[in-house]
Amino acid sequence: MLRAPEKLEIASFPGSAPPPDGAVLRVTHCGVCGTDPHMYTGHLAVPMPLVMGHEFAGVLEGWGPDFPARDVYGVDLRPGDPVAIGTTLSCGTCYYCRFLPQRQNLCQNVNIYGITLGCDEEPHVRGGYADLTYLFPQTWLFKLPANVSLKMAALSDPIACGTRALERAFSPGMPSAGEGMGLGRSVVVQGLGPIGILTGAAARAMGAQPVIGIDRIPMRTEMASRFGFDEVLSMEELPEVEDRVQAVRSMTRGLGADVVVEVVGLPPAFAESLRLVRKGGRIVEFGHFTDNGTMPLNPQHIVNLDVDILGSYAYPNSQIGTSLAFLSRYADVYPFEDVITHTFSLDDTEQAIQASRDKLCVKAMVVSES
Ligand SMILES: [Zn+2]
Ligand SMILES: [Zn+2]
């Protein structure tokens, strides 16, 4: 439980039966998100005290008589079933929920497990760094495919972030072919943390070619080479932006990339996106989930490039279905569990968050499975 910035404590709440319309999940795995360290340090404001953790999977422990015990596809659920969840709890009545339900990530009254639901009020625990967490009746539950482990399922959230960012660059409605994301299109992923690596793996699965990654940290560039990237550029070996621009152009007929996905979250990376993309290409800006400052930008560059710049904020719950389909279809192709380079017990959640903050791992995960 996060009581105050940098004060993460073990707390226990009195056990009680789930409310009539609620359920209880036994959390087995909860990944550390890149935003968790920002909440932990106080850089990202959240209600406190808070049970953090929003990248979780687990088995259903039980539920009240009025809980709708079916998954999103209508499959009846039983106690002990392994599930992934959509962490977004949208209100259903605001403008975005009514008129753009496929964009429930924009809900004006949104709640997210492990981020917005403090534990002062009952039923207290609505986050993934816990043995047991409460589930609201409107939660999107996904029963896991047979070949997707609970550990893999805890990657559903970062995969949803990455695949949704790529889908932003799909091209329905464009008047000509050859635009945006698709078979044979070149994709650059800037930043090879877990989301960047899984974004590249998904881009390859969508038929992109070449898929080019860029990062500074050797552990990450090595991991990316096992996840479908055709080329990984090391910022240690190519410290100048101009060198990386030339390297990408040499792999894209001298043009620059059709699609650039920015997953670093630092302003200079976005400036570089505008150099890496080809004229008429697409940039998906995902990395700046927290405020990391500003940058000078000459609007004329946007005009001259005739470029599409797309924001991608989190994802709608339906994207978890995409994640599980990808995990299941590519279970034998990509070593998904290897992305999780460091695991921690629930008691050591603070170390897990610190390891992620200090970039000592590719993916840190808290594992409660006995
Ligand atoms: Zn997250
Ligand atoms: Zn809403």
mmCIF file of C-alpha atoms and ligand atoms in Angstrom:
data_model
loop_
_atom_site.group_PDB
_atom_site.id
_atom_site.type_symbol
_atom_site.label_atom_id
_atom_site.label_comp_id
_atom_site.label_asym_id
_atom_site.label_seq_id
_atom_site.Cartn_x
_atom_site.Cartn_y
_atom_site.Cartn_z
ATOM 1 C CA MET A 1 0.000 0.000 0.000
ATOM 2 C CA LEU A 2 1.405 3.396 -1.032
ATOM 3 C CA ARG A 3 0.799 5.598 2.025
ATOM 4 C CA ALA A 4 2.816 8.604 0.857
ATOM 5 C CA PRO A 5 5.475 9.215 -1.800
ATOM 6 C CA GLU A 6 8.275 6.634 -1.377
ATOM 7 C CA LYS A 7 6.397 5.023 1.539
ATOM 8 C CA LEU A 8 5.222 1.611 0.400
ATOM 9 C CA GLU A 9 3.972 -0.562 3.264
ATOM 10 C CA ILE A 10 2.557 -4.019 3.711
ATOM 11 C CA ALA A 11 -1.016 -3.662 4.967
ATOM 12 C CA SER A 12 -3.780 -6.135 5.636
ATOM 13 C CA PHE A 13 -7.483 -5.514 5.471
ATOM 14 C CA PRO A 14 -10.107 -7.568 7.295
ATOM 15 C CA GLY A 15 -11.313 -10.414 5.115
ATOM 16 C CA SER A 16 -14.996 -10.379 4.272
ATOM 17 C CA ALA A 17 -17.303 -11.989 1.734
ATOM 18 C CA PRO A 18 -17.459 -10.140 -1.601
ATOM 19 C CA PRO A 19 -20.414 -7.756 -1.973
ATOM 20 C CA PRO A 20 -23.451 -9.327 -3.734
ATOM 21 C CA ASP A 21 -22.450 -7.938 -7.150
ATOM 22 C CA GLY A 22 -18.662 -8.139 -6.741
ATOM 23 C CA ALA A 23 -15.971 -10.793 -7.078
ATOM 24 C CA VAL A 24 -12.569 -11.538 -5.606
ATOM 25 C CA LEU A 25 -9.490 -12.326 -7.683
ATOM 26 C CA ARG A 26 -6.449 -14.151 -6.313
ATOM 27 C CA VAL A 27 -3.646 -12.212 -8.015
ATOM 28 C CA THR A 28 -0.782 -14.440 -9.143
ATOM 29 C CA HIS A 29 1.251 -12.014 -11.282
ATOM 30 C CA CYS A 30 1.468 -8.229 -11.467
ATOM 31 C CA GLY A 31 3.949 -6.511 -13.768
ATOM 32 C CA VAL A 32 5.617 -3.226 -12.861
ATOM 33 C CA CYS A 33 4.479 -0.574 -15.337
ATOM 34 C CA GLY A 34 6.745 2.294 -16.367
ATOM 35 C CA THR A 35 4.271 4.627 -14.659
ATOM 36 C CA ASP A 36 4.461 2.832 -11.283
ATOM 37 C CA PRO A 37 7.776 4.491 -10.326
ATOM 38 C CA HIS A 38 6.218 7.883 -11.163
ATOM 39 C CA MET A 39 3.350 7.186 -8.747
ATOM 40 C CA TYR A 40 5.762 5.831 -6.161
ATOM 41 C CA THR A 41 7.914 8.976 -6.219
ATOM 42 C CA GLY A 42 4.932 11.341 -6.292
ATOM 43 C CA HIS A 43 5.702 12.620 -9.817
ATOM 44 C CA LEU A 44 2.297 11.306 -10.948
ATOM 45 C CA ALA A 45 -0.461 12.328 -8.515
ATOM 46 C CA VAL A 46 -2.628 9.459 -7.256
ATOM 47 C CA PRO A 47 -4.973 9.102 -4.262
ATOM 48 C CA MET A 48 -3.219 7.758 -1.168
ATOM 49 C CA PRO A 49 -3.271 5.371 0.519
ATOM 50 C CA LEU A 50 -3.415 3.244 -2.624
ATOM 51 C CA VAL A 51 -2.916 -0.398 -3.504
ATOM 52 C CA MET A 52 -0.969 0.031 -6.748
ATOM 53 C CA GLY A 53 -0.535 -2.429 -9.614
ATOM 54 C CA HIS A 54 -2.555 -2.514 -12.846
ATOM 55 C CA GLU A 55 -0.827 -5.171 -14.981
ATOM 56 C CA PHE A 56 -2.229 -8.215 -13.243
ATOM 57 C CA ALA A 57 -3.657 -11.647 -13.900
ATOM 58 C CA GLY A 58 -4.918 -14.262 -11.483
ATOM 59 C CA VAL A 59 -7.509 -16.892 -10.672
ATOM 60 C CA LEU A 60 -11.073 -16.206 -9.619
ATOM 61 C CA GLU A 61 -11.529 -16.850 -5.921
ATOM 62 C CA GLY A 62 -15.282 -16.358 -5.658
ATOM 63 C CA TRP A 63 -18.128 -13.894 -6.090
ATOM 64 C CA GLY A 64 -21.416 -12.679 -4.707
ATOM 65 C CA PRO A 65 -24.796 -13.987 -5.958
ATOM 66 C CA ASP A 66 -25.386 -11.009 -8.262
ATOM 67 C CA PHE A 67 -21.964 -10.985 -9.959
ATOM 68 C CA PRO A 68 -22.180 -11.638 -13.724
ATOM 69 C CA ALA A 69 -19.836 -14.653 -13.812
ATOM 70 C CA ARG A 70 -19.192 -14.696 -17.559
ATOM 71 C CA ASP A 71 -16.208 -13.517 -19.507
ATOM 72 C CA VAL A 72 -16.454 -10.884 -22.256
ATOM 73 C CA TYR A 73 -17.189 -13.553 -24.876
ATOM 74 C CA GLY A 74 -20.034 -15.065 -22.802
ATOM 75 C CA VAL A 75 -18.054 -18.018 -21.432
ATOM 76 C CA ASP A 76 -19.348 -19.106 -18.011
ATOM 77 C CA LEU A 77 -16.681 -18.728 -15.344
ATOM 78 C CA ARG A 78 -15.949 -21.011 -12.403
ATOM 79 C CA PRO A 79 -13.933 -20.415 -9.254
ATOM 80 C CA GLY A 80 -10.293 -21.188 -10.010
ATOM 81 C CA ASP A 81 -10.484 -20.030 -13.640
ATOM 82 C CA PRO A 82 -7.408 -18.077 -14.808
ATOM 83 C CA VAL A 83 -8.305 -14.632 -16.145
ATOM 84 C CA ALA A 84 -6.880 -11.384 -17.452
ATOM 85 C CA ILE A 85 -8.856 -8.199 -16.914
ATOM 86 C CA GLY A 86 -9.419 -4.884 -18.622
ATOM 87 C CA THR A 87 -8.204 -2.408 -16.016
ATOM 88 C CA THR A 88 -10.342 0.508 -17.235
ATOM 89 C CA LEU A 89 -13.642 1.149 -15.461
ATOM 90 C CA SER A 90 -15.470 3.645 -17.667
ATOM 91 C CA CYS A 91 -18.614 5.442 -16.489
ATOM 92 C CA GLY A 92 -20.883 4.583 -19.414
ATOM 93 C CA THR A 93 -22.649 7.948 -19.365
ATOM 94 C CA CYS A 94 -20.157 10.674 -20.362
ATOM 95 C CA TYR A 95 -19.788 11.997 -23.924
ATOM 96 C CA TYR A 96 -16.957 9.601 -24.815
ATOM 97 C CA CYS A 97 -18.637 6.526 -23.312
ATOM 98 C CA ARG A 98 -21.850 7.255 -25.209
ATOM 99 C CA PHE A 99 -20.599 8.559 -28.552
ATOM 100 C CA LEU A 100 -17.148 6.920 -28.832
ATOM 101 C CA PRO A 101 -17.415 3.718 -26.762
ATOM 102 C CA GLN A 102 -14.461 2.260 -28.686
ATOM 103 C CA ARG A 103 -12.468 5.023 -26.992
ATOM 104 C CA GLN A 104 -13.473 4.324 -23.402
ATOM 105 C CA ASN A 105 -9.868 5.194 -22.499
ATOM 106 C CA LEU A 106 -11.028 8.825 -22.897
ATOM 107 C CA CYS A 107 -13.908 8.471 -20.369
ATOM 108 C CA GLN A 108 -14.253 11.697 -18.406
ATOM 109 C CA ASN A 109 -14.945 9.870 -15.123
ATOM 110 C CA VAL A 110 -12.587 6.962 -15.640
ATOM 111 C CA ASN A 111 -11.296 4.739 -12.870
ATOM 112 C CA ILE A 112 -8.358 2.381 -13.312
ATOM 113 C CA TYR A 113 -7.467 -0.501 -11.024
ATOM 114 C CA GLY A 114 -4.277 0.240 -9.117
ATOM 115 C CA ILE A 115 -4.163 3.931 -10.100
ATOM 116 C CA THR A 116 -7.286 5.948 -9.233
ATOM 117 C CA LEU A 117 -9.003 3.847 -6.539
ATOM 118 C CA GLY A 118 -7.556 4.669 -3.126
ATOM 119 C CA CYS A 119 -7.975 2.151 -0.329
ATOM 120 C CA ASP A 120 -9.563 4.385 2.313
ATOM 121 C CA GLU A 121 -13.027 3.331 1.273
ATOM 122 C CA GLU A 122 -14.386 -0.220 1.146
ATOM 123 C CA PRO A 123 -13.720 -2.679 -0.338
ATOM 124 C CA HIS A 124 -10.221 -1.176 0.019
ATOM 125 C CA VAL A 125 -8.173 -3.367 -2.318
ATOM 126 C CA ARG A 126 -8.613 -2.549 -6.011
ATOM 127 C CA GLY A 127 -5.078 -3.076 -7.288
ATOM 128 C CA GLY A 128 -2.690 -5.810 -8.356
ATOM 129 C CA TYR A 129 0.076 -5.672 -5.721
ATOM 130 C CA ALA A 130 -2.037 -7.793 -3.395
ATOM 131 C CA ASP A 131 -2.885 -11.411 -2.634
ATOM 132 C CA LEU A 132 -6.550 -10.740 -3.298
ATOM 133 C CA THR A 133 -8.246 -7.876 -5.079
ATOM 134 C CA TYR A 134 -11.870 -6.862 -5.440
ATOM 135 C CA LEU A 135 -13.473 -6.899 -8.901
ATOM 136 C CA PHE A 136 -16.360 -4.599 -9.810
ATOM 137 C CA PRO A 137 -19.303 -6.192 -11.662
ATOM 138 C CA GLN A 138 -18.629 -4.187 -14.848
ATOM 139 C CA THR A 139 -15.028 -5.453 -15.100
ATOM 140 C CA TRP A 140 -14.037 -6.916 -18.464
ATOM 141 C CA LEU A 141 -12.915 -10.486 -17.680
ATOM 142 C CA PHE A 142 -11.049 -12.604 -20.232
ATOM 143 C CA LYS A 143 -10.671 -16.323 -19.566
ATOM 144 C CA LEU A 144 -7.158 -17.265 -20.665
ATOM 145 C CA PRO A 145 -6.556 -19.365 -23.791
ATOM 146 C CA ALA A 146 -5.180 -22.804 -22.858
ATOM 147 C CA ASN A 147 -1.632 -22.039 -24.042
ATOM 148 C CA VAL A 148 -1.352 -18.641 -22.311
ATOM 149 C CA SER A 149 0.142 -18.836 -18.812
ATOM 150 C CA LEU A 150 -0.808 -16.423 -16.042
ATOM 151 C CA LYS A 151 2.698 -14.971 -16.297
ATOM 152 C CA MET A 152 2.223 -14.300 -20.022
ATOM 153 C CA ALA A 153 -1.266 -12.914 -19.348
ATOM 154 C CA ALA A 154 0.208 -10.276 -17.037
ATOM 155 C CA LEU A 155 1.868 -8.882 -20.204
ATOM 156 C CA SER A 156 -1.589 -8.214 -21.703
ATOM 157 C CA ASP A 157 -1.508 -4.598 -20.528
ATOM 158 C CA PRO A 158 1.821 -3.580 -22.126
ATOM 159 C CA ILE A 159 0.908 -5.543 -25.276
ATOM 160 C CA ALA A 160 -2.429 -3.707 -25.393
ATOM 161 C CA CYS A 161 -0.565 -0.382 -25.164
ATOM 162 C CA GLY A 162 1.732 -1.367 -28.040
ATOM 163 C CA THR A 163 -0.806 -2.955 -30.385
ATOM 164 C CA ARG A 164 -3.188 -0.068 -29.872
ATOM 165 C CA ALA A 165 -0.405 2.379 -30.770
ATOM 166 C CA LEU A 166 0.212 0.424 -33.996
ATOM 167 C CA GLU A 167 -3.498 0.254 -34.791
ATOM 168 C CA ARG A 168 -3.621 4.054 -34.544
ATOM 169 C CA ALA A 169 -1.428 4.009 -37.666
ATOM 170 C CA PHE A 170 -3.745 1.708 -39.650
ATOM 171 C CA SER A 171 -5.078 3.362 -42.754
ATOM 172 C CA PRO A 172 -8.841 2.891 -43.169
ATOM 173 C CA GLY A 173 -10.372 5.839 -44.928
ATOM 174 C CA MET A 174 -7.209 7.007 -46.649
ATOM 175 C CA PRO A 175 -7.763 7.676 -50.360
ATOM 176 C CA SER A 176 -4.680 5.783 -51.529
ATOM 177 C CA ALA A 177 -2.869 2.542 -50.797
ATOM 178 C CA GLY A 178 0.599 2.383 -49.296
ATOM 179 C CA GLU A 179 -0.169 4.583 -46.317
ATOM 180 C CA GLY A 180 0.307 3.807 -42.640
ATOM 181 C CA MET A 181 0.725 0.462 -40.913
ATOM 182 C CA GLY A 182 0.444 -2.758 -42.889
ATOM 183 C CA LEU A 183 2.146 -5.626 -44.745
ATOM 184 C CA GLY A 184 5.623 -4.688 -45.898
ATOM 185 C CA ARG A 185 5.652 -1.272 -44.223
ATOM 186 C CA SER A 186 8.766 -0.133 -42.414
ATOM 187 C CA VAL A 187 8.383 0.524 -38.692
ATOM 188 C CA VAL A 188 10.788 2.176 -36.258
ATOM 189 C CA VAL A 189 10.220 1.668 -32.526
ATOM 190 C CA GLN A 190 12.090 4.218 -30.399
ATOM 191 C CA GLY A 191 12.635 2.883 -26.878
ATOM 192 C CA LEU A 192 12.937 -0.830 -26.151
ATOM 193 C CA GLY A 193 11.444 -1.236 -22.715
ATOM 194 C CA PRO A 194 8.818 -3.992 -22.423
ATOM 195 C CA ILE A 195 6.218 -2.004 -24.391
ATOM 196 C CA GLY A 196 8.701 -1.121 -27.141
ATOM 197 C CA ILE A 197 9.906 -4.716 -27.476
ATOM 198 C CA LEU A 198 6.355 -6.082 -27.579
ATOM 199 C CA THR A 199 5.323 -3.348 -30.040
ATOM 200 C CA GLY A 200 8.077 -4.465 -32.405
ATOM 201 C CA ALA A 201 7.074 -8.118 -32.001
ATOM 202 C CA ALA A 202 3.477 -7.193 -32.852
ATOM 203 C CA ALA A 203 4.552 -5.040 -35.816
ATOM 204 C CA ARG A 204 6.451 -8.034 -37.211
ATOM 205 C CA ALA A 205 3.377 -10.211 -36.654
ATOM 206 C CA MET A 206 1.335 -7.629 -38.607
ATOM 207 C CA GLY A 207 3.719 -8.056 -41.537
ATOM 208 C CA ALA A 208 5.881 -4.967 -41.129
ATOM 209 C CA GLN A 209 9.283 -4.987 -42.800
ATOM 210 C CA PRO A 210 11.797 -3.945 -41.753
ATOM 211 C CA VAL A 211 11.131 -3.529 -38.039
ATOM 212 C CA ILE A 212 13.873 -1.345 -36.556
ATOM 213 C CA GLY A 213 14.404 -0.709 -32.837
ATOM 214 C CA ILE A 214 16.444 1.990 -31.099
ATOM 215 C CA ASP A 215 17.650 2.005 -27.487
ATOM 216 C CA ARG A 216 20.679 2.699 -25.344
ATOM 217 C CA ILE A 217 20.657 -0.154 -22.810
ATOM 218 C CA PRO A 218 22.414 -3.393 -23.930
ATOM 219 C CA MET A 219 20.052 -5.686 -21.948
ATOM 220 C CA ARG A 220 17.141 -4.208 -23.901
ATOM 221 C CA THR A 221 18.719 -4.201 -27.358
ATOM 222 C CA GLU A 222 19.731 -7.848 -26.870
ATOM 223 C CA MET A 223 16.216 -8.786 -25.765
ATOM 224 C CA ALA A 224 14.694 -6.976 -28.772
ATOM 225 C CA SER A 225 16.747 -9.064 -31.181
ATOM 226 C CA ARG A 226 14.783 -12.107 -29.932
ATOM 227 C CA PHE A 227 11.420 -10.445 -30.601
ATOM 228 C CA GLY A 228 11.268 -10.063 -34.356
ATOM 229 C CA PHE A 229 13.261 -6.871 -34.893
ATOM 230 C CA ASP A 230 15.183 -6.947 -38.176
ATOM 231 C CA GLU A 231 17.674 -4.404 -36.895
ATOM 232 C CA VAL A 232 18.376 -2.892 -33.484
ATOM 233 C CA LEU A 233 20.311 0.384 -33.393
ATOM 234 C CA SER A 234 22.362 0.994 -30.272
ATOM 235 C CA MET A 235 22.575 4.620 -29.171
ATOM 236 C CA GLU A 236 25.951 3.732 -27.661
ATOM 237 C CA GLU A 237 27.248 2.813 -31.113
ATOM 238 C CA LEU A 238 25.323 5.563 -32.913
ATOM 239 C CA PRO A 239 25.314 8.438 -30.407
ATOM 240 C CA GLU A 240 24.383 11.148 -32.937
ATOM 241 C CA VAL A 241 20.816 11.625 -34.187
ATOM 242 C CA GLU A 242 22.164 12.108 -37.703
ATOM 243 C CA ASP A 243 23.837 8.672 -37.615
ATOM 244 C CA ARG A 244 20.586 7.000 -36.604
ATOM 245 C CA VAL A 245 18.666 8.902 -39.300
ATOM 246 C CA GLN A 246 21.141 7.686 -41.933
ATOM 247 C CA ALA A 247 20.970 4.110 -40.594
ATOM 248 C CA VAL A 248 17.163 4.091 -40.854
ATOM 249 C CA ARG A 249 17.239 5.638 -44.341
ATOM 250 C CA SER A 250 19.739 3.027 -45.500
ATOM 251 C CA MET A 251 17.155 0.367 -44.606
ATOM 252 C CA THR A 252 14.183 2.223 -46.143
ATOM 253 C CA ARG A 253 15.302 3.033 -49.702
ATOM 254 C CA GLY A 254 16.665 6.357 -48.528
ATOM 255 C CA LEU A 255 13.188 7.563 -47.534
ATOM 256 C CA GLY A 256 12.751 7.161 -43.774
ATOM 257 C CA ALA A 257 10.226 4.913 -42.031
ATOM 258 C CA ASP A 258 6.564 4.543 -43.001
ATOM 259 C CA VAL A 259 5.630 4.412 -39.304
ATOM 260 C CA VAL A 260 7.549 5.607 -36.228
ATOM 261 C CA VAL A 261 6.321 4.684 -32.743
ATOM 262 C CA GLU A 262 7.787 6.810 -29.929
ATOM 263 C CA VAL A 263 7.918 4.806 -26.680
ATOM 264 C CA VAL A 264 10.759 6.640 -24.901
ATOM 265 C CA GLY A 265 8.802 9.463 -23.314
ATOM 266 C CA LEU A 266 11.485 12.151 -23.492
ATOM 267 C CA PRO A 267 11.026 15.272 -25.669
ATOM 268 C CA PRO A 268 14.268 14.808 -27.689
ATOM 269 C CA ALA A 269 12.960 11.399 -28.783
ATOM 270 C CA PHE A 270 9.909 13.036 -30.358
ATOM 271 C CA ALA A 271 12.145 15.535 -32.146
ATOM 272 C CA GLU A 272 13.992 12.504 -33.503
ATOM 273 C CA SER A 273 10.704 10.863 -34.597
ATOM 274 C CA LEU A 274 10.243 13.761 -37.021
ATOM 275 C CA ARG A 275 13.672 12.996 -38.489
ATOM 276 C CA LEU A 276 13.150 9.231 -38.757
ATOM 277 C CA VAL A 277 9.759 9.272 -40.494
ATOM 278 C CA ARG A 278 9.445 9.508 -44.278
ATOM 279 C CA LYS A 279 7.463 12.278 -45.944
ATOM 280 C CA GLY A 280 3.773 11.416 -45.676
ATOM 281 C CA GLY A 281 4.502 8.832 -42.967
ATOM 282 C CA ARG A 282 2.957 8.403 -39.546
ATOM 283 C CA ILE A 283 4.276 9.059 -36.071
ATOM 284 C CA VAL A 284 2.500 7.518 -33.096
ATOM 285 C CA GLU A 285 3.375 9.337 -29.877
ATOM 286 C CA PHE A 286 2.838 7.003 -26.928
ATOM 287 C CA GLY A 287 5.827 7.513 -24.643
ATOM 288 C CA HIS A 288 4.874 10.736 -22.877
ATOM 289 C CA PHE A 289 2.410 9.212 -20.432
ATOM 290 C CA THR A 290 3.820 11.501 -17.751
ATOM 291 C CA ASP A 291 4.919 15.123 -18.121
ATOM 292 C CA ASN A 292 8.592 15.116 -19.054
ATOM 293 C CA GLY A 293 8.818 18.678 -20.285
ATOM 294 C CA THR A 294 8.622 20.446 -23.626
ATOM 295 C CA MET A 295 10.706 20.950 -26.758
ATOM 296 C CA PRO A 296 11.081 23.535 -29.505
ATOM 297 C CA LEU A 297 9.231 22.556 -32.673
ATOM 298 C CA ASN A 298 9.158 24.300 -36.024
ATOM 299 C CA PRO A 299 5.618 23.791 -37.385
ATOM 300 C CA GLN A 300 6.949 24.155 -40.910
ATOM 301 C CA HIS A 301 8.607 20.747 -40.551
ATOM 302 C CA ILE A 302 5.177 19.188 -40.025
ATOM 303 C CA VAL A 303 3.863 20.949 -43.126
ATOM 304 C CA ASN A 304 6.844 20.063 -45.303
ATOM 305 C CA LEU A 305 6.809 16.435 -44.209
ATOM 306 C CA ASP A 306 3.049 16.177 -44.912
ATOM 307 C CA VAL A 307 3.191 13.893 -41.866
ATOM 308 C CA ASP A 308 0.440 12.402 -39.679
ATOM 309 C CA ILE A 309 1.111 12.717 -35.941
ATOM 310 C CA LEU A 310 -1.133 10.507 -33.813
ATOM 311 C CA GLY A 311 -1.429 10.350 -30.045
ATOM 312 C CA SER A 312 -2.159 7.052 -28.321
ATOM 313 C CA TYR A 313 -3.354 7.200 -24.720
ATOM 314 C CA ALA A 314 -3.505 3.814 -22.936
ATOM 315 C CA TYR A 315 -6.086 1.562 -24.636
ATOM 316 C CA PRO A 316 -9.730 0.476 -24.530
ATOM 317 C CA ASN A 317 -10.461 -2.803 -22.691
ATOM 318 C CA SER A 318 -11.195 -4.617 -25.957
ATOM 319 C CA GLN A 319 -7.458 -4.376 -26.675
ATOM 320 C CA ILE A 320 -6.831 -7.018 -23.975
ATOM 321 C CA GLY A 321 -8.587 -9.465 -26.324
ATOM 322 C CA THR A 322 -6.044 -8.513 -28.996
ATOM 323 C CA SER A 323 -3.215 -9.096 -26.500
ATOM 324 C CA LEU A 324 -4.412 -12.590 -25.580
ATOM 325 C CA ALA A 325 -4.938 -13.537 -29.235
ATOM 326 C CA PHE A 326 -1.383 -12.375 -29.996
ATOM 327 C CA LEU A 327 0.076 -14.216 -26.972
ATOM 328 C CA SER A 328 -1.754 -17.413 -27.936
ATOM 329 C CA ARG A 329 -0.954 -17.278 -31.669
ATOM 330 C CA TYR A 330 2.727 -16.408 -31.117
ATOM 331 C CA ALA A 331 3.363 -18.458 -27.964
ATOM 332 C CA ASP A 332 5.751 -20.718 -29.890
ATOM 333 C CA VAL A 333 7.388 -17.884 -31.848
ATOM 334 C CA TYR A 334 8.388 -15.352 -29.189
ATOM 335 C CA PRO A 335 9.841 -16.177 -25.733
ATOM 336 C CA PHE A 336 7.300 -13.913 -24.005
ATOM 337 C CA GLU A 337 8.129 -14.936 -20.435
ATOM 338 C CA ASP A 338 11.787 -14.032 -20.999
ATOM 339 C CA VAL A 339 10.832 -10.324 -21.161
ATOM 340 C CA ILE A 340 10.227 -10.673 -17.427
ATOM 341 C CA THR A 341 13.882 -10.602 -16.430
ATOM 342 C CA HIS A 342 13.294 -10.062 -12.700
ATOM 343 C CA THR A 343 10.584 -11.419 -10.385
ATOM 344 C CA PHE A 344 9.873 -10.348 -6.810
ATOM 345 C CA SER A 345 7.656 -11.598 -4.003
ATOM 346 C CA LEU A 346 4.746 -9.452 -2.869
ATOM 347 C CA ASP A 347 6.762 -8.487 0.229
ATOM 348 C CA ASP A 348 9.452 -7.084 -2.091
ATOM 349 C CA THR A 349 7.130 -4.957 -4.251
ATOM 350 C CA GLU A 350 9.083 -1.828 -3.330
ATOM 351 C CA GLN A 351 12.325 -3.341 -4.671
ATOM 352 C CA ALA A 352 10.477 -4.324 -7.858
ATOM 353 C CA ILE A 353 9.358 -0.733 -8.409
ATOM 354 C CA GLN A 354 12.828 0.605 -7.626
ATOM 355 C CA ALA A 355 14.455 -1.874 -10.024
ATOM 356 C CA SER A 356 12.096 -0.669 -12.738
ATOM 357 C CA ARG A 357 12.770 2.977 -11.883
ATOM 358 C CA ASP A 358 16.529 2.390 -12.050
ATOM 359 C CA LYS A 359 16.200 0.446 -15.344
ATOM 360 C CA LEU A 360 17.978 -2.595 -13.897
ATOM 361 C CA CYS A 361 15.594 -4.964 -15.665
ATOM 362 C CA VAL A 362 13.641 -5.285 -18.875
ATOM 363 C CA LYS A 363 10.421 -6.194 -17.058
ATOM 364 C CA ALA A 364 10.006 -6.554 -13.294
ATOM 365 C CA MET A 365 7.050 -8.584 -12.044
ATOM 366 C CA VAL A 366 5.615 -9.340 -8.618
ATOM 367 C CA VAL A 367 4.706 -13.015 -8.380
ATOM 368 C CA SER A 368 2.461 -14.289 -5.581
ATOM 369 C CA GLU A 369 2.009 -17.787 -6.926
ATOM 370 C CA SER A 370 2.913 -20.336 -4.263
HETATM 371 ZN ZN ZN B 1 0.656 0.788 -17.257
HETATM 372 ZN ZN ZN B 2 -17.381 7.811 -19.316
#
